[in-house]
């Protein structure tokens, strides 16, 4: 290229306009999915994914659940206007998962659309039944055994058993626990909500109107209506944030609840006597209980028998008495009561004394007799001896189970109006009772019996 030539360009000393321009090198061969081993690998991946999907489905709650809800609307059954002259067995059903009759659709539910239903629980199945006939209206079944079934928030609450989930040997749930809770719509049996938690075997559910508390010997768990935990009290299975529980090394002997509060009798290593603690059912941190009051009791073998407003009634033996404490843990009254020789000598089953709530009163079964306490100040009103359970209210009378039948009592003073003969076929253990419409229900151990 000569000086002054403005038409030629050079790049690296070569004329790029004149002469041969080398072709652009061709791109390398593209990887193609055309070898036999590639197809074998793809087939293996597809099979693995399919097998994993089947395994997950087989182990899922959906695969393990059999739900047969009802779409029929049933009515609330009216209670009888007059007390019936007699009661005879209408039907019975196995129901070891209920410790007291579970019913829905009382007269106060007339405008809610909730039908009168009796709920039973056996094996892994919860069943809603016609109160008059015992016919099954709906069922909800898991491949797990039931721990307990109860009512709260106008829903049926079922708790299922699971294994220990590799918990350490010292944990109370290491041999299995009650870890899956399901809420069902009471009128249809449809699943409403489901959660996991860490309740102990033998747990019972206590309803305060807004919360449900699962009892245990070392841990109490409280849930709100969407089954979210609002409080944990005691020995947690995984202590993420230590030093939040008020005491450690305590066991729980009895539990009761009232609106927004939980009362528990604790036996702690630091004290030879029992201790009464009342704490809130919910707080900012669910694992940091907000204690309202805590007081050492003057003795052992104590049981909480009732809570009402700011008052808590605690029963103690030797001598038999009911102590009433206010919201600050101050003793406000002491009432002597007669107790049987074996009363209060053992913790109640499930840590829950047998108590029936009635209008203006609590009916407490001591183990040998029924003591009625005023709901206003928790003082004893009257006692009927030689009973099998706390009883229930039906057609304006108090019905209390006795060895030869059902005692019919005046609610005002406990005077016996009469006795209805009932053949319990040799059952001598505690009997809990309820009623729905014209039906009187008895829970006799693992069997629910309807009388009419």
Tab-separated table of C-alpha atoms in Angstrom:
chain	number	residue	atom	x	y	z
A	1	UNK	CA	0.000	0.000	0.000
A	2	UNK	CA	1.497	3.383	-1.106
A	3	UNK	CA	1.323	6.600	0.839
A	4	UNK	CA	-1.720	8.722	-0.053
A	5	UNK	CA	-3.839	5.792	-1.100
A	6	UNK	CA	-7.123	6.310	0.712
A	7	UNK	CA	-9.046	3.334	-0.666
A	8	UNK	CA	-7.091	0.470	0.850
A	9	UNK	CA	-7.265	-0.671	4.473
A	10	UNK	CA	-4.820	-2.887	6.243
A	11	UNK	CA	-5.246	-5.024	9.293
A	12	UNK	CA	-2.119	-6.452	10.824
A	13	UNK	CA	-0.206	-5.770	7.589
A	14	UNK	CA	-2.666	-7.655	5.359
A	15	UNK	CA	-4.869	-6.250	2.669
A	16	UNK	CA	-8.425	-7.173	3.700
A	17	UNK	CA	-10.039	-5.930	0.522
A	18	UNK	CA	-7.757	-7.510	-2.022
A	19	UNK	CA	-6.828	-11.116	-2.093
A	20	UNK	CA	-8.246	-14.197	-0.431
A	21	UNK	CA	-10.222	-13.871	2.747
A	22	UNK	CA	-10.027	-17.074	4.809
A	23	UNK	CA	-13.402	-18.601	5.703
A	24	UNK	CA	-14.683	-18.326	9.286
A	25	UNK	CA	-13.901	-21.550	11.123
A	26	UNK	CA	-16.997	-23.740	11.385
A	27	UNK	CA	-18.491	-24.228	14.864
A	28	UNK	CA	-17.764	-27.530	16.531
A	29	UNK	CA	-20.334	-30.323	16.302
A	30	UNK	CA	-23.367	-29.766	18.665
A	31	UNK	CA	-23.902	-32.253	21.418
A	32	UNK	CA	-26.816	-34.453	20.457
A	33	UNK	CA	-28.986	-36.724	22.692
A	34	UNK	CA	-28.678	-39.672	20.407
A	35	UNK	CA	-26.581	-42.229	22.184
A	36	UNK	CA	-28.107	-45.355	23.727
A	37	UNK	CA	-26.681	-44.676	27.168
A	38	UNK	CA	-28.343	-41.226	27.155
A	39	UNK	CA	-31.757	-42.799	26.670
A	40	UNK	CA	-31.037	-45.362	29.383
A	41	UNK	CA	-30.071	-42.554	31.770
A	42	UNK	CA	-33.214	-40.579	30.929
A	43	UNK	CA	-35.401	-43.635	31.503
A	44	UNK	CA	-33.749	-44.189	34.899
A	45	UNK	CA	-34.442	-40.599	35.939
A	46	UNK	CA	-38.104	-40.860	34.885
A	47	UNK	CA	-38.543	-44.133	36.783
A	48	UNK	CA	-36.877	-42.692	39.913
A	49	UNK	CA	-39.126	-39.650	39.847
A	50	UNK	CA	-42.211	-41.815	39.399
A	51	UNK	CA	-41.231	-44.123	42.258
A	52	UNK	CA	-40.479	-41.133	44.517
A	53	UNK	CA	-43.866	-39.632	43.683
A	54	UNK	CA	-45.659	-42.875	44.510
A	55	UNK	CA	-43.757	-43.239	47.808
A	56	UNK	CA	-44.530	-39.643	48.819
A	57	UNK	CA	-48.194	-40.112	47.891
A	58	UNK	CA	-48.434	-43.412	49.787
A	59	UNK	CA	-46.972	-41.787	52.908
A	60	UNK	CA	-48.900	-38.557	52.613
A	61	UNK	CA	-51.846	-37.517	54.775
A	62	UNK	CA	-54.066	-37.585	51.690
A	63	UNK	CA	-53.246	-41.220	50.899
A	64	UNK	CA	-53.649	-42.163	54.576
A	65	UNK	CA	-57.012	-40.433	54.994
A	66	UNK	CA	-60.457	-41.737	54.200
A	67	UNK	CA	-63.084	-39.033	54.548
A	68	UNK	CA	-66.805	-39.602	54.039
A	69	UNK	CA	-68.465	-36.273	54.856
A	70	UNK	CA	-72.199	-35.674	54.921
A	71	UNK	CA	-73.990	-33.131	52.747
A	72	UNK	CA	-77.353	-33.635	54.451
A	73	UNK	CA	-78.603	-30.932	56.789
A	74	UNK	CA	-79.886	-32.265	60.115
A	75	UNK	CA	-81.804	-30.424	62.839
A	76	UNK	CA	-81.166	-29.510	66.453
A	77	UNK	CA	-83.133	-31.905	68.650
A	78	UNK	CA	-85.297	-30.239	71.310
A	79	UNK	CA	-84.895	-31.367	74.913
A	80	UNK	CA	-87.948	-32.899	76.584
A	81	UNK	CA	-90.293	-30.518	78.379
A	82	UNK	CA	-91.058	-33.097	81.080
A	83	UNK	CA	-88.790	-35.536	82.814
A	84	UNK	CA	-89.272	-39.067	81.394
A	85	UNK	CA	-90.565	-41.762	83.777
A	86	UNK	CA	-87.783	-44.167	82.755
A	87	UNK	CA	-84.688	-44.510	80.578
A	88	UNK	CA	-83.759	-47.559	78.503
A	89	UNK	CA	-80.780	-48.272	76.277
A	90	UNK	CA	-81.341	-47.135	72.683
A	91	UNK	CA	-77.919	-47.908	71.189
A	92	UNK	CA	-74.237	-48.220	72.017
A	93	UNK	CA	-70.906	-47.833	70.199
A	94	UNK	CA	-67.213	-48.439	70.847
A	95	UNK	CA	-65.543	-45.125	71.626
A	96	UNK	CA	-62.280	-45.547	73.570
A	97	UNK	CA	-60.947	-42.212	72.239
A	98	UNK	CA	-63.590	-40.190	74.118
A	99	UNK	CA	-63.383	-39.882	77.904
A	100	UNK	CA	-66.744	-38.127	78.187
A	101	UNK	CA	-69.643	-38.072	75.691
A	102	UNK	CA	-68.911	-35.685	72.803
A	103	UNK	CA	-72.001	-33.982	71.398
A	104	UNK	CA	-72.867	-31.082	69.106
A	105	UNK	CA	-76.047	-29.143	68.443
A	106	UNK	CA	-77.488	-28.216	71.819
A	107	UNK	CA	-80.458	-25.826	72.039
A	108	UNK	CA	-78.123	-22.807	72.085
A	109	UNK	CA	-76.979	-23.887	68.598
A	110	UNK	CA	-80.511	-23.575	67.151
A	111	UNK	CA	-79.540	-20.643	64.908
A	112	UNK	CA	-76.032	-21.778	63.968
A	113	UNK	CA	-77.014	-24.527	61.538
A	114	UNK	CA	-75.118	-27.089	63.634
A	115	UNK	CA	-76.989	-30.377	63.821
A	116	UNK	CA	-77.433	-32.461	66.956
A	117	UNK	CA	-74.765	-35.153	66.642
A	118	UNK	CA	-72.994	-37.646	68.884
A	119	UNK	CA	-69.307	-38.135	68.039
A	120	UNK	CA	-67.410	-41.365	68.707
A	121	UNK	CA	-63.767	-42.330	68.177
A	122	UNK	CA	-62.287	-45.822	67.807
A	123	UNK	CA	-59.106	-47.050	66.126
A	124	UNK	CA	-58.343	-44.337	63.598
A	125	UNK	CA	-61.947	-43.394	62.844
A	126	UNK	CA	-64.019	-40.466	64.061
A	127	UNK	CA	-67.754	-40.872	63.412
A	128	UNK	CA	-70.667	-38.454	63.631
A	129	UNK	CA	-73.848	-40.308	64.641
A	130	UNK	CA	-77.578	-39.732	64.792
A	131	UNK	CA	-78.320	-39.226	68.536
A	132	UNK	CA	-81.628	-41.126	68.299
A	133	UNK	CA	-80.430	-44.247	66.496
A	134	UNK	CA	-76.624	-44.244	66.516
A	135	UNK	CA	-76.601	-44.445	62.704
A	136	UNK	CA	-73.374	-43.077	61.206
A	137	UNK	CA	-73.769	-39.799	59.299
A	138	UNK	CA	-70.114	-39.077	58.482
A	139	UNK	CA	-66.673	-40.552	59.121
A	140	UNK	CA	-63.073	-39.353	59.047
A	141	UNK	CA	-60.390	-42.040	59.206
A	142	UNK	CA	-56.581	-42.072	59.354
A	143	UNK	CA	-54.121	-44.968	59.284
A	144	UNK	CA	-53.065	-43.853	62.784
A	145	UNK	CA	-54.673	-44.638	66.133
A	146	UNK	CA	-56.638	-41.919	67.883
A	147	UNK	CA	-55.349	-40.498	71.152
A	148	UNK	CA	-58.439	-38.474	72.027
A	149	UNK	CA	-61.480	-36.747	70.535
A	150	UNK	CA	-63.157	-33.650	71.930
A	151	UNK	CA	-65.190	-30.560	71.012
A	152	UNK	CA	-63.939	-26.968	70.771
A	153	UNK	CA	-64.910	-23.891	68.753
A	154	UNK	CA	-67.997	-25.857	67.648
A	155	UNK	CA	-65.632	-28.240	65.840
A	156	UNK	CA	-64.633	-31.832	66.463
A	157	UNK	CA	-60.963	-31.983	67.460
A	158	UNK	CA	-59.210	-35.322	66.905
A	159	UNK	CA	-55.645	-36.063	68.035
A	160	UNK	CA	-53.736	-38.970	66.452
A	161	UNK	CA	-50.819	-41.019	67.720
A	162	UNK	CA	-47.422	-41.117	66.005
A	163	UNK	CA	-44.080	-42.747	66.805
A	164	UNK	CA	-41.197	-41.233	68.743
A	165	UNK	CA	-39.667	-39.443	65.734
A	166	UNK	CA	-36.147	-40.263	66.961
A	167	UNK	CA	-36.539	-38.275	70.177
A	168	UNK	CA	-33.940	-38.944	72.897
A	169	UNK	CA	-34.706	-41.745	75.353
A	170	UNK	CA	-35.327	-39.335	78.238
A	171	UNK	CA	-38.055	-37.438	76.390
A	172	UNK	CA	-41.600	-38.392	77.476
A	173	UNK	CA	-42.599	-38.720	73.817
A	174	UNK	CA	-39.684	-41.013	72.854
A	175	UNK	CA	-41.943	-44.074	72.854
A	176	UNK	CA	-44.583	-42.317	70.809
A	177	UNK	CA	-46.785	-39.308	71.274
A	178	UNK	CA	-49.991	-37.613	70.250
A	179	UNK	CA	-48.545	-35.448	67.523
A	180	UNK	CA	-51.176	-34.845	64.849
A	181	UNK	CA	-54.292	-32.784	65.529
A	182	UNK	CA	-57.187	-32.366	63.088
A	183	UNK	CA	-60.262	-30.140	63.360
A	184	UNK	CA	-63.427	-31.336	61.609
A	185	UNK	CA	-66.621	-29.466	60.830
A	186	UNK	CA	-69.070	-30.889	63.326
A	187	UNK	CA	-72.102	-30.911	61.035
A	188	UNK	CA	-70.465	-32.593	58.029
A	189	UNK	CA	-67.180	-34.189	59.121
A	190	UNK	CA	-65.176	-32.225	56.537
A	191	UNK	CA	-61.585	-31.453	57.520
A	192	UNK	CA	-61.226	-27.850	58.634
A	193	UNK	CA	-57.553	-27.641	59.727
A	194	UNK	CA	-54.614	-29.871	60.558
A	195	UNK	CA	-51.337	-29.298	62.437
A	196	UNK	CA	-48.540	-31.176	64.197
A	197	UNK	CA	-47.606	-30.707	67.832
A	198	UNK	CA	-45.902	-32.636	70.652
A	199	UNK	CA	-48.545	-33.796	73.130
A	200	UNK	CA	-47.867	-36.822	75.330
A	201	UNK	CA	-49.595	-40.176	75.245
A	202	UNK	CA	-52.705	-40.127	77.425
A	203	UNK	CA	-53.380	-36.461	76.712
A	204	UNK	CA	-56.837	-34.942	77.148
A	205	UNK	CA	-58.103	-31.690	75.663
A	206	UNK	CA	-59.523	-28.868	77.782
A	207	UNK	CA	-61.560	-26.085	76.146
A	208	UNK	CA	-61.705	-22.581	77.656
A	209	UNK	CA	-63.850	-21.147	74.845
A	210	UNK	CA	-60.996	-19.549	72.883
A	211	UNK	CA	-58.175	-22.063	73.340
A	212	UNK	CA	-57.669	-25.799	73.754
A	213	UNK	CA	-54.987	-27.135	76.091
A	214	UNK	CA	-53.513	-30.628	75.714
A	215	UNK	CA	-52.564	-32.074	79.090
A	216	UNK	CA	-49.484	-34.085	79.997
A	217	UNK	CA	-47.204	-35.053	82.862
A	218	UNK	CA	-44.286	-32.893	81.705
A	219	UNK	CA	-45.644	-30.601	78.964
A	220	UNK	CA	-48.850	-28.614	78.431
A	221	UNK	CA	-49.659	-27.320	74.932
A	222	UNK	CA	-52.262	-24.681	74.063
A	223	UNK	CA	-53.793	-24.043	70.620
A	224	UNK	CA	-56.091	-21.407	69.166
A	225	UNK	CA	-58.929	-22.142	66.746
A	226	UNK	CA	-56.677	-22.411	63.649
A	227	UNK	CA	-54.602	-24.998	65.583
A	228	UNK	CA	-51.592	-22.680	65.888
A	229	UNK	CA	-49.737	-23.074	69.202
A	230	UNK	CA	-50.121	-20.101	71.513
A	231	UNK	CA	-48.323	-21.497	74.562
A	232	UNK	CA	-45.997	-24.296	75.691
A	233	UNK	CA	-45.449	-24.949	79.387
A	234	UNK	CA	-42.919	-27.419	80.732
A	235	UNK	CA	-40.311	-29.686	79.170
A	236	UNK	CA	-40.049	-28.819	75.476
A	237	UNK	CA	-38.878	-31.542	73.051
A	238	UNK	CA	-36.370	-29.139	71.428
A	239	UNK	CA	-35.145	-26.317	73.645
A	240	UNK	CA	-34.193	-23.674	71.060
A	241	UNK	CA	-34.291	-20.743	73.493
A	242	UNK	CA	-33.369	-21.896	77.021
A	243	UNK	CA	-34.309	-20.159	80.293
A	244	UNK	CA	-37.787	-19.143	79.110
A	245	UNK	CA	-39.745	-21.662	81.179
A	246	UNK	CA	-40.371	-20.513	84.787
A	247	UNK	CA	-39.309	-23.847	86.320
A	248	UNK	CA	-37.666	-27.076	85.213
A	249	UNK	CA	-37.802	-30.562	86.645
A	250	UNK	CA	-41.510	-30.371	87.526
A	251	UNK	CA	-44.269	-32.889	86.915
A	252	UNK	CA	-47.935	-31.963	86.532
A	253	UNK	CA	-50.642	-33.597	88.607
A	254	UNK	CA	-53.877	-31.909	87.512
A	255	UNK	CA	-54.967	-29.195	85.086
A	256	UNK	CA	-58.047	-27.009	84.645
A	257	UNK	CA	-58.802	-24.016	82.418
A	258	UNK	CA	-60.980	-20.947	82.339
A	259	UNK	CA	-61.250	-18.141	79.785
A	260	UNK	CA	-57.705	-17.273	78.675
A	261	UNK	CA	-56.043	-18.955	81.696
A	262	UNK	CA	-54.618	-22.338	82.629
A	263	UNK	CA	-54.200	-23.658	86.143
A	264	UNK	CA	-51.818	-26.494	86.958
A	265	UNK	CA	-50.751	-28.352	90.091
A	266	UNK	CA	-46.977	-28.835	89.879
A	267	UNK	CA	-44.729	-31.085	91.906
A	268	UNK	CA	-41.212	-29.699	91.653
A	269	UNK	CA	-37.961	-30.959	93.088
A	270	UNK	CA	-37.427	-27.735	95.016
A	271	UNK	CA	-40.570	-28.194	97.097
A	272	UNK	CA	-41.920	-31.054	99.208
A	273	UNK	CA	-45.477	-29.727	98.776
A	274	UNK	CA	-47.475	-29.164	95.611
A	275	UNK	CA	-47.580	-25.812	93.879
A	276	UNK	CA	-50.521	-24.046	92.186
A	277	UNK	CA	-49.583	-22.015	89.110
A	278	UNK	CA	-51.936	-20.003	86.903
A	279	UNK	CA	-50.638	-18.659	83.580
A	280	UNK	CA	-52.023	-17.071	80.414
A	281	UNK	CA	-53.130	-19.210	77.483
A	282	UNK	CA	-51.279	-16.995	74.998
A	283	UNK	CA	-48.359	-14.582	75.024
A	284	UNK	CA	-45.991	-12.812	72.626
A	285	UNK	CA	-43.575	-15.769	72.749
A	286	UNK	CA	-45.330	-19.131	72.735
A	287	UNK	CA	-42.448	-20.758	74.649
A	288	UNK	CA	-42.237	-18.040	77.338
A	289	UNK	CA	-45.225	-18.453	79.676
A	290	UNK	CA	-46.674	-15.376	81.341
A	291	UNK	CA	-47.351	-16.510	84.907
A	292	UNK	CA	-50.244	-14.754	86.671
A	293	UNK	CA	-49.709	-16.313	90.096
A	294	UNK	CA	-47.836	-19.197	91.699
A	295	UNK	CA	-48.139	-20.359	95.301
A	296	UNK	CA	-46.902	-23.325	97.345
A	297	UNK	CA	-49.827	-25.329	98.739
A	298	UNK	CA	-50.110	-26.604	102.320
A	299	UNK	CA	-49.883	-30.267	101.420
A	300	UNK	CA	-49.597	-32.914	98.716
A	301	UNK	CA	-52.080	-34.862	96.528
A	302	UNK	CA	-53.778	-31.600	95.511
A	303	UNK	CA	-56.161	-31.352	92.575
A	304	UNK	CA	-57.590	-28.318	90.803
A	305	UNK	CA	-61.328	-28.969	90.741
A	306	UNK	CA	-62.679	-25.714	89.264
A	307	UNK	CA	-61.695	-22.317	87.866
A	308	UNK	CA	-64.111	-19.401	87.510
A	309	UNK	CA	-63.113	-15.829	86.715
A	310	UNK	CA	-60.169	-14.978	88.979
A	311	UNK	CA	-60.852	-17.824	91.433
A	312	UNK	CA	-59.312	-21.297	91.541
A	313	UNK	CA	-60.562	-24.137	93.779
A	314	UNK	CA	-57.998	-26.694	94.960
A	315	UNK	CA	-58.947	-29.860	96.874
A	316	UNK	CA	-56.624	-31.404	99.478
A	317	UNK	CA	-56.929	-34.518	101.693
A	318	UNK	CA	-56.061	-35.078	105.361
A	319	UNK	CA	-58.288	-33.345	106.231
A	320	UNK	CA	-60.555	-33.040	103.207
A	321	UNK	CA	-60.966	-29.408	102.228
A	322	UNK	CA	-61.385	-27.043	99.288
A	323	UNK	CA	-59.060	-24.034	99.202
A	324	UNK	CA	-60.079	-21.020	97.102
A	325	UNK	CA	-57.365	-18.720	95.707
A	326	UNK	CA	-57.837	-15.374	93.986
A	327	UNK	CA	-56.075	-14.018	90.895
A	328	UNK	CA	-53.021	-12.955	92.899
A	329	UNK	CA	-52.544	-16.358	94.498
A	330	UNK	CA	-54.013	-15.273	97.830
A	331	UNK	CA	-56.008	-17.800	99.854
A	332	UNK	CA	-59.514	-16.348	100.255
A	333	UNK	CA	-61.491	-19.263	101.750
A	334	UNK	CA	-61.148	-22.780	103.166
A	335	UNK	CA	-64.144	-25.147	103.063
A	336	UNK	CA	-64.143	-28.569	104.797
A	337	UNK	CA	-65.526	-31.480	102.767
A	338	UNK	CA	-65.976	-35.205	103.330
A	339	UNK	CA	-63.787	-37.437	101.172
A	340	UNK	CA	-63.526	-41.184	100.685
A	341	UNK	CA	-60.467	-43.062	101.931
A	342	UNK	CA	-59.012	-43.340	98.396
A	343	UNK	CA	-60.026	-39.926	97.094
A	344	UNK	CA	-57.171	-37.708	95.789
A	345	UNK	CA	-54.599	-40.467	96.433
A	346	UNK	CA	-53.676	-40.736	92.743
A	347	UNK	CA	-53.388	-38.274	89.889
A	348	UNK	CA	-56.587	-38.173	87.821
A	349	UNK	CA	-56.469	-39.957	84.465
A	350	UNK	CA	-55.091	-37.592	81.831
A	351	UNK	CA	-54.356	-35.068	84.626
A	352	UNK	CA	-58.005	-33.918	84.393
A	353	UNK	CA	-60.391	-34.277	87.372
A	354	UNK	CA	-63.900	-35.291	86.311
A	355	UNK	CA	-65.955	-32.081	86.398
A	356	UNK	CA	-69.218	-31.127	84.672
A	357	UNK	CA	-70.041	-27.468	84.128
A	358	UNK	CA	-73.683	-26.526	84.688
A	359	UNK	CA	-75.512	-23.206	84.945
A	360	UNK	CA	-74.179	-21.565	88.090
A	361	UNK	CA	-72.333	-24.629	89.358
A	362	UNK	CA	-69.564	-27.192	88.878
A	363	UNK	CA	-70.205	-30.897	89.545
A	364	UNK	CA	-66.950	-32.558	90.706
A	365	UNK	CA	-66.479	-36.317	91.134
A	366	UNK	CA	-64.026	-36.948	93.985
A	367	UNK	CA	-63.686	-40.663	93.246
A	368	UNK	CA	-66.436	-41.733	95.619
A	369	UNK	CA	-68.974	-38.885	95.694
A	370	UNK	CA	-70.142	-35.830	93.768
A	371	UNK	CA	-69.488	-32.361	95.211
A	372	UNK	CA	-71.297	-29.358	93.725
A	373	UNK	CA	-69.477	-25.995	93.845
A	374	UNK	CA	-70.919	-22.538	93.280
A	375	UNK	CA	-69.652	-20.965	90.039
A	376	UNK	CA	-69.686	-17.539	91.742
A	377	UNK	CA	-67.223	-18.159	94.577
A	378	UNK	CA	-66.411	-21.907	94.308
A	379	UNK	CA	-67.800	-22.762	97.765
A	380	UNK	CA	-69.296	-26.257	98.127
A	381	UNK	CA	-73.099	-26.233	97.932
A	382	UNK	CA	-73.998	-29.883	98.530
A	383	UNK	CA	-72.605	-33.400	98.273
A	384	UNK	CA	-74.189	-36.700	97.269
A	385	UNK	CA	-72.303	-39.869	98.323
A	386	UNK	CA	-71.680	-43.205	96.627
A	387	UNK	CA	-71.625	-41.971	93.037
A	388	UNK	CA	-69.747	-43.086	89.905
A	389	UNK	CA	-69.248	-39.731	88.184
A	390	UNK	CA	-70.000	-36.002	88.184
A	391	UNK	CA	-73.347	-36.279	86.376
A	392	UNK	CA	-75.176	-33.954	83.991
A	393	UNK	CA	-78.262	-31.724	83.761
A	394	UNK	CA	-81.354	-33.055	81.968
A	395	UNK	CA	-84.919	-31.714	81.858
A	396	UNK	CA	-84.273	-29.413	84.806
A	397	UNK	CA	-82.867	-32.117	87.075
A	398	UNK	CA	-79.362	-33.225	88.000
A	399	UNK	CA	-78.644	-36.791	86.875
A	400	UNK	CA	-75.795	-38.492	88.745
A	401	UNK	CA	-74.645	-42.071	88.055
A	402	UNK	CA	-74.861	-44.416	91.046
A	403	UNK	CA	-74.162	-48.173	91.273
A	404	UNK	CA	-77.799	-49.187	90.800
A	405	UNK	CA	-78.746	-46.655	88.121
A	406	UNK	CA	-79.082	-42.878	87.799
A	407	UNK	CA	-79.974	-40.694	90.773
A	408	UNK	CA	-82.371	-37.859	89.942
A	409	UNK	CA	-81.536	-34.876	92.159
A	410	UNK	CA	-82.730	-31.336	92.806
A	411	UNK	CA	-80.235	-28.824	91.466
A	412	UNK	CA	-80.928	-26.514	94.403
A	413	UNK	CA	-79.952	-28.735	97.310
A	414	UNK	CA	-79.170	-32.214	95.975
A	415	UNK	CA	-82.310	-33.788	97.410
A	416	UNK	CA	-82.988	-37.110	95.706
A	417	UNK	CA	-86.186	-37.085	93.683
A	418	UNK	CA	-85.857	-40.682	92.564
A	419	UNK	CA	-83.605	-43.309	91.024
A	420	UNK	CA	-83.836	-44.647	87.465
A	421	UNK	CA	-82.637	-48.283	87.280
A	422	UNK	CA	-79.875	-48.853	84.714
A	423	UNK	CA	-78.148	-52.190	84.079
A	424	UNK	CA	-74.479	-51.430	83.305
A	425	UNK	CA	-73.649	-55.111	82.843
A	426	UNK	CA	-70.966	-55.245	85.514
A	427	UNK	CA	-69.250	-51.928	84.746
A	428	UNK	CA	-68.108	-50.440	88.059
A	429	UNK	CA	-65.614	-47.788	86.938
A	430	UNK	CA	-66.248	-44.061	86.539
A	431	UNK	CA	-69.180	-42.995	84.374
A	432	UNK	CA	-69.316	-39.607	82.668
A	433	UNK	CA	-72.573	-38.256	81.289
A	434	UNK	CA	-74.063	-35.747	78.877
A	435	UNK	CA	-77.316	-35.221	77.004
A	436	UNK	CA	-78.470	-34.067	73.589
A	437	UNK	CA	-82.129	-33.573	72.744
A	438	UNK	CA	-84.143	-36.326	74.468
A	439	UNK	CA	-81.116	-38.635	74.789
A	440	UNK	CA	-79.026	-39.232	77.927
A	441	UNK	CA	-75.486	-40.433	77.207
A	442	UNK	CA	-73.119	-42.444	79.402
A	443	UNK	CA	-69.425	-43.043	78.746
A	444	UNK	CA	-68.604	-46.347	80.431
A	445	UNK	CA	-64.889	-46.906	79.892
A	446	UNK	CA	-64.421	-47.533	76.158
A	447	UNK	CA	-68.164	-47.754	75.425
A	448	UNK	CA	-70.670	-44.982	74.765
A	449	UNK	CA	-74.282	-45.836	75.646
A	450	UNK	CA	-77.351	-43.787	74.642
A	451	UNK	CA	-80.437	-43.934	76.849
A	452	UNK	CA	-83.974	-42.795	75.993
